[in-house]
Coordinates of N, CA and C in Angstrom, one line a residue:
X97 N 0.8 -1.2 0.0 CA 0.0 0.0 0.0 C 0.9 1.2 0.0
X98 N 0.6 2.1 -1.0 CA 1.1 3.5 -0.7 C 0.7 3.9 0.2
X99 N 1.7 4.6 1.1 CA 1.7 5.5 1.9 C 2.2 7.3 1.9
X100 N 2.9 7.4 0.9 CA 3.2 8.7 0.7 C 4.0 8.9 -0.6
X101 N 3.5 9.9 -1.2 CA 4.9 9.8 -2.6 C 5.1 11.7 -2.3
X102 N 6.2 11.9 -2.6 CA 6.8 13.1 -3.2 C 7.6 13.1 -4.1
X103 N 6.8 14.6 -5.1 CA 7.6 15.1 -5.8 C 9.0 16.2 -5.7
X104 N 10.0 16.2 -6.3 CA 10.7 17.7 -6.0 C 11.4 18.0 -7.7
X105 N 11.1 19.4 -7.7 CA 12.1 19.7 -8.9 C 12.8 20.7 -8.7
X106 N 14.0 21.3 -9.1 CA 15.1 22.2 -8.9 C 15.9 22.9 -10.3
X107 N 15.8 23.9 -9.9 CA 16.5 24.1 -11.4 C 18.2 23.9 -11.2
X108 N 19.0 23.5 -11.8 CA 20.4 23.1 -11.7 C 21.1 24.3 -11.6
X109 N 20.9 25.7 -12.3 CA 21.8 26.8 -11.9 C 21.8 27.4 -10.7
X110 N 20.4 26.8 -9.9 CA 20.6 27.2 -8.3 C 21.3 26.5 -7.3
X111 N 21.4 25.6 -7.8 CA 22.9 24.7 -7.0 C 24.2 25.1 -7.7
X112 N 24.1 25.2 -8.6 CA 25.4 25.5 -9.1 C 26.0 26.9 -9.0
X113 N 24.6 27.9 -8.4 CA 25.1 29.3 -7.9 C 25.2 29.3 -6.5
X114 N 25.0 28.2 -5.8 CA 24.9 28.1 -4.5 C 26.2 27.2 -4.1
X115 N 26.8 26.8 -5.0 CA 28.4 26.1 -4.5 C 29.3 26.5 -5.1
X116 N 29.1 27.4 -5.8 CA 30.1 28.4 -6.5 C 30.2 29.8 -5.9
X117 N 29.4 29.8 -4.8 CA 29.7 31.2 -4.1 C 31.0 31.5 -3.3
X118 N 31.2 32.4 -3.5 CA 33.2 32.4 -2.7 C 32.8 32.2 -1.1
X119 N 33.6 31.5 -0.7 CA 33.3 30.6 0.4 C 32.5 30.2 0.9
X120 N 31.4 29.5 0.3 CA 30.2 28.9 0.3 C 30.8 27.1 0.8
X121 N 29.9 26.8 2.0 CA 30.1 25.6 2.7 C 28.8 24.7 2.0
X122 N 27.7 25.0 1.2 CA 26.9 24.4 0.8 C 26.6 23.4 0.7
X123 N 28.0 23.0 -0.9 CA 28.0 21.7 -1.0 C 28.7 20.3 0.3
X124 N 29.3 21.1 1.3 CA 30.1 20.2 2.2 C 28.2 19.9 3.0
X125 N 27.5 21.0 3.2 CA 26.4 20.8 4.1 C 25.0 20.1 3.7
X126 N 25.1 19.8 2.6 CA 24.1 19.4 1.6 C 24.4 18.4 1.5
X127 N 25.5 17.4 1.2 CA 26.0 16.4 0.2 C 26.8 15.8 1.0
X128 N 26.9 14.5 0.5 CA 27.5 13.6 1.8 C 29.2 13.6 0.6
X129 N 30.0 13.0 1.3 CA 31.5 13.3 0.2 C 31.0 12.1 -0.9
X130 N 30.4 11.0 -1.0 CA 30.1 10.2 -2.1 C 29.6 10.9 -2.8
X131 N 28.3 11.5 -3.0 CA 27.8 12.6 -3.6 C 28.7 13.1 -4.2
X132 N 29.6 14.4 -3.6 CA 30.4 14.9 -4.1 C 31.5 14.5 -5.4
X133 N 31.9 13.4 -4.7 CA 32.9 12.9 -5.6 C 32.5 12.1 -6.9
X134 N 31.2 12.0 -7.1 CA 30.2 11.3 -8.2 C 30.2 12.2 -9.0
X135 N 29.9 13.3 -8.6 CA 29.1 14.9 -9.3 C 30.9 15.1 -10.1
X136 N 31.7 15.0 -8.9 CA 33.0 15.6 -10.0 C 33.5 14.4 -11.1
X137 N 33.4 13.3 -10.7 CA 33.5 12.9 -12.1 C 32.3 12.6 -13.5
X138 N 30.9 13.6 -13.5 CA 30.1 13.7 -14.1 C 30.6 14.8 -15.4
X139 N 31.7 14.3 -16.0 CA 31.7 15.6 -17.2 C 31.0 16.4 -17.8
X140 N 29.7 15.9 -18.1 CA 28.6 16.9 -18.7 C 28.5 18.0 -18.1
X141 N 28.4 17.5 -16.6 CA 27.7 18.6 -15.5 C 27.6 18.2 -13.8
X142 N 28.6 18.7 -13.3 CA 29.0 18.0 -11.8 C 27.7 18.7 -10.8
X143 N 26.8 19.9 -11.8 CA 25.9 20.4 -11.0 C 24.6 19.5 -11.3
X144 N 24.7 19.1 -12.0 CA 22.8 18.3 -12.6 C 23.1 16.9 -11.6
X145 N 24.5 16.5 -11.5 CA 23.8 15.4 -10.4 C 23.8 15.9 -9.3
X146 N 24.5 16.6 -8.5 CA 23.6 17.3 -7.0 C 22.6 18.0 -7.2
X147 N 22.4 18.5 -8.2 CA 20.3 18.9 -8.0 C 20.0 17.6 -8.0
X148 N 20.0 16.5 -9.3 CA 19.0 15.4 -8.8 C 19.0 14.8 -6.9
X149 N 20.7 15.0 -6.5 CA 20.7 14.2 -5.3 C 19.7 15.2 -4.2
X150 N 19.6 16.4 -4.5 CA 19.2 16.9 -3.4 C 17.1 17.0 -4.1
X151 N 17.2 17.1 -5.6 CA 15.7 16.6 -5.7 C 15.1 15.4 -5.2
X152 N 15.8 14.5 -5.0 CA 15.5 13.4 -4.9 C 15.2 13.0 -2.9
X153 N 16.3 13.9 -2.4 CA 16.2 14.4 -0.9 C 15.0 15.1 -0.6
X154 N 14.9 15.5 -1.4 CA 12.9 16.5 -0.8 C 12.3 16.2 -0.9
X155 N 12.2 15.2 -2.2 CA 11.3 13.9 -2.7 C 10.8 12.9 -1.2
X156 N 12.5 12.3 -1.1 CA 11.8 11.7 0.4 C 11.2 12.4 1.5
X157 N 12.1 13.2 1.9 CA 10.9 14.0 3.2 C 9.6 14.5 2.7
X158 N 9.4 14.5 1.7 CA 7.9 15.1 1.5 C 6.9 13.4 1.5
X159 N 7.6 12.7 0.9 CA 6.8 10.9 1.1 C 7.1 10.3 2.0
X160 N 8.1 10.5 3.1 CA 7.9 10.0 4.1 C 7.9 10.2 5.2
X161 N 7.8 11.6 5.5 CA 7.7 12.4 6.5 C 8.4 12.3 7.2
X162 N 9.6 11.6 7.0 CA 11.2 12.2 8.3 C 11.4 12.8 7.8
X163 N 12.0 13.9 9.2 CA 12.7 14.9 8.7 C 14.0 15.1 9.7
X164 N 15.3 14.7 8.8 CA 16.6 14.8 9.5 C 17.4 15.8 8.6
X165 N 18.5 15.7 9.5 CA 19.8 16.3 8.7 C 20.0 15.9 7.3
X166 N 20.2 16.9 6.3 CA 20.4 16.7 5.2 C 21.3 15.1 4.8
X167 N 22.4 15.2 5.4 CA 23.6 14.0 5.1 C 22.7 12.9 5.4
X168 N 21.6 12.5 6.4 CA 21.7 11.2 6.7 C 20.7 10.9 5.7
X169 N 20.4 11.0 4.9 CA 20.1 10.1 3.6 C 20.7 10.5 2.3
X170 N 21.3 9.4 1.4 CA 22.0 9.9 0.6 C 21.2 9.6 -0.6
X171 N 21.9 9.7 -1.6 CA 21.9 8.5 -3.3 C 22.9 7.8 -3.6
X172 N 22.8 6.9 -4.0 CA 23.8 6.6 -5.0 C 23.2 5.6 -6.0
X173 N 24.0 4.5 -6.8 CA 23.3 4.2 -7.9 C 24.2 2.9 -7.6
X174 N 23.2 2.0 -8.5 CA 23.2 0.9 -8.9 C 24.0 0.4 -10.3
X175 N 24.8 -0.5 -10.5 CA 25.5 -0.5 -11.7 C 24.6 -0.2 -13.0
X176 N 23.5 -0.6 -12.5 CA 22.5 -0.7 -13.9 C 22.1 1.0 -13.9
X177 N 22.6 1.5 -13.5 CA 22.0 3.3 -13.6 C 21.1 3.5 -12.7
X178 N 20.2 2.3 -11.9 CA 19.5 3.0 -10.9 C 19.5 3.6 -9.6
X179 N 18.8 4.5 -9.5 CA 19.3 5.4 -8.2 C 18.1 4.8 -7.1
X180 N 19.3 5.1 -5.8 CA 18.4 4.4 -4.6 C 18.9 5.2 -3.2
X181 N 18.2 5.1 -2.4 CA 18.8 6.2 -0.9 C 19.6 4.9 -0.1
X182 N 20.2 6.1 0.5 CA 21.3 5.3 1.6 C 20.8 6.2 2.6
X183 N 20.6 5.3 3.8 CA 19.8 6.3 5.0 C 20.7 5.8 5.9
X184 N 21.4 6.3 7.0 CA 22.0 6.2 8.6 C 20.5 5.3 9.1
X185 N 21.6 4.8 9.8 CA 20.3 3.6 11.1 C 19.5 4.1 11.5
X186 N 19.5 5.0 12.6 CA 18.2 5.7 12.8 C 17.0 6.2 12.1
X187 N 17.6 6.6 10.5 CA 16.4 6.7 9.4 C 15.9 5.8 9.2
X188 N 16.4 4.4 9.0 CA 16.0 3.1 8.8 C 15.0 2.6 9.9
X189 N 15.6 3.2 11.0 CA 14.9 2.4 11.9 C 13.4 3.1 12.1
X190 N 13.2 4.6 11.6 CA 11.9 5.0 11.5 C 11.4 4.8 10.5
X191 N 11.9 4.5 9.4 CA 11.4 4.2 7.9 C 10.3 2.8 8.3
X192 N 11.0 2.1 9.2 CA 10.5 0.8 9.5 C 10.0 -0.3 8.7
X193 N 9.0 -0.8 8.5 CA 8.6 -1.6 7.4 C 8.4 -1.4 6.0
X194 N 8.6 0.4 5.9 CA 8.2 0.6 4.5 C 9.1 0.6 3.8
X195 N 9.1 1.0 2.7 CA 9.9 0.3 1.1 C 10.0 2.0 0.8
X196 N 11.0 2.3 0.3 CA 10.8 3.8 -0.6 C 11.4 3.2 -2.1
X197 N 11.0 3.8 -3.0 CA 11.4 3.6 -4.4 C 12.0 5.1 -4.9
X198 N 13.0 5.6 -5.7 CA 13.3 6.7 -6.0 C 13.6 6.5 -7.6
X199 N 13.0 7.7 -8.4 CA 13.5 8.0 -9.8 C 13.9 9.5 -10.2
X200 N 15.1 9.4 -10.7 CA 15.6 11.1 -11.0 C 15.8 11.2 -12.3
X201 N 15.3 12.2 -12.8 CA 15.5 12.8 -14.4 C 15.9 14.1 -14.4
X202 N 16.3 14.1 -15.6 CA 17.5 15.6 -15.5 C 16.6 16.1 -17.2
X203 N 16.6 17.4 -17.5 CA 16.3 18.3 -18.9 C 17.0 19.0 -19.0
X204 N 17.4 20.1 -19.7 CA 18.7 20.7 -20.5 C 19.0 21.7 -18.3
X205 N 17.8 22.4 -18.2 CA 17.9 23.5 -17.0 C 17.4 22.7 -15.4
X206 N 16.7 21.6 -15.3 CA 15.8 21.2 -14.3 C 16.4 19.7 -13.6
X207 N 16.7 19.4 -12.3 CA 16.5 17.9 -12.0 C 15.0 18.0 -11.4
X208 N 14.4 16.8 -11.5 CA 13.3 16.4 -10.9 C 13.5 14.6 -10.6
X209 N 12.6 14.7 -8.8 CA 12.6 13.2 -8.6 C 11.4 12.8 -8.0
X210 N 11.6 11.8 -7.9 CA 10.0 11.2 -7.3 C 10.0 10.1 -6.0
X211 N 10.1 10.3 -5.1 CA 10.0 9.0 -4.5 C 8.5 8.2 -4.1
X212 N 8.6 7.1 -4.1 CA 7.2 6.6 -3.4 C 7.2 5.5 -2.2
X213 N 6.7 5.7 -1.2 CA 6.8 5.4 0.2 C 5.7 4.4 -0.1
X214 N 5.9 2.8 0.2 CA 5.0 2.3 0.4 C 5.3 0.9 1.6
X215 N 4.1 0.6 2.0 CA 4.2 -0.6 3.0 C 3.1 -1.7 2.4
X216 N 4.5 -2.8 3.0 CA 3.4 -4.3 2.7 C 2.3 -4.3 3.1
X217 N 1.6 -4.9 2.4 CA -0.2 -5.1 2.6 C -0.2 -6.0 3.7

């Protein structure tokens, strides 16, 4: 059974004006270092994957209604390209029986993601 889905979209040049500001801690406070170090080897654009990571972050707290420190849930991906959260114990442990599913897409200006929160029947 669904229990909550959220959407989030972001436009990419507001991350990318927000970690390019002269001494801007942003990206250290936003992004866990895996994150980080994904995005810099993203040649197209080291900014379109931290919008997706952080659309994808608002995604979950809006479908699952925790609400923690940005770092303790991350992204990362699956050999096959798919993206999935990594949550610290204590998110897991309130996530509890439920399942979240996450999907992120990127357009020339925009990430957008979706997560959906559901529990066994």
């Amino acid at each position: 059974m669904i229990t909550g889905i959220g959407l989030d979209s972001i436009e990419i040049s507001r991350i990318a004006e927000k970690c390019e500001y002269p001494g801007s801690k942003f990206a250290e406070k936003m992004f866990t270092e895996h994150e980080r170090r994904r995005s810099a080897r993203n040649s197209r654009s080291p900014y379109e994957h931290l919008a997706g990571c952080f659309a994808a972050r608002e995604a979950f707290f809006k479908a699952t209604q925790i609400w923690v420190r940005k770092t303790d849930v991350s992204v990362a991906q699956r050999p096959s390209g798919e993206p999935y959260y990594v949550m610290v114990a204590h998110v897991e442990r309130e996530l509890g029986d439920r399942r979240v599913s996450l999907s992120i897409t990127h357009d020339r200006t925009l990430a957008h993601a979706i997560c959906i929160c559901e529990r066994p029947d």
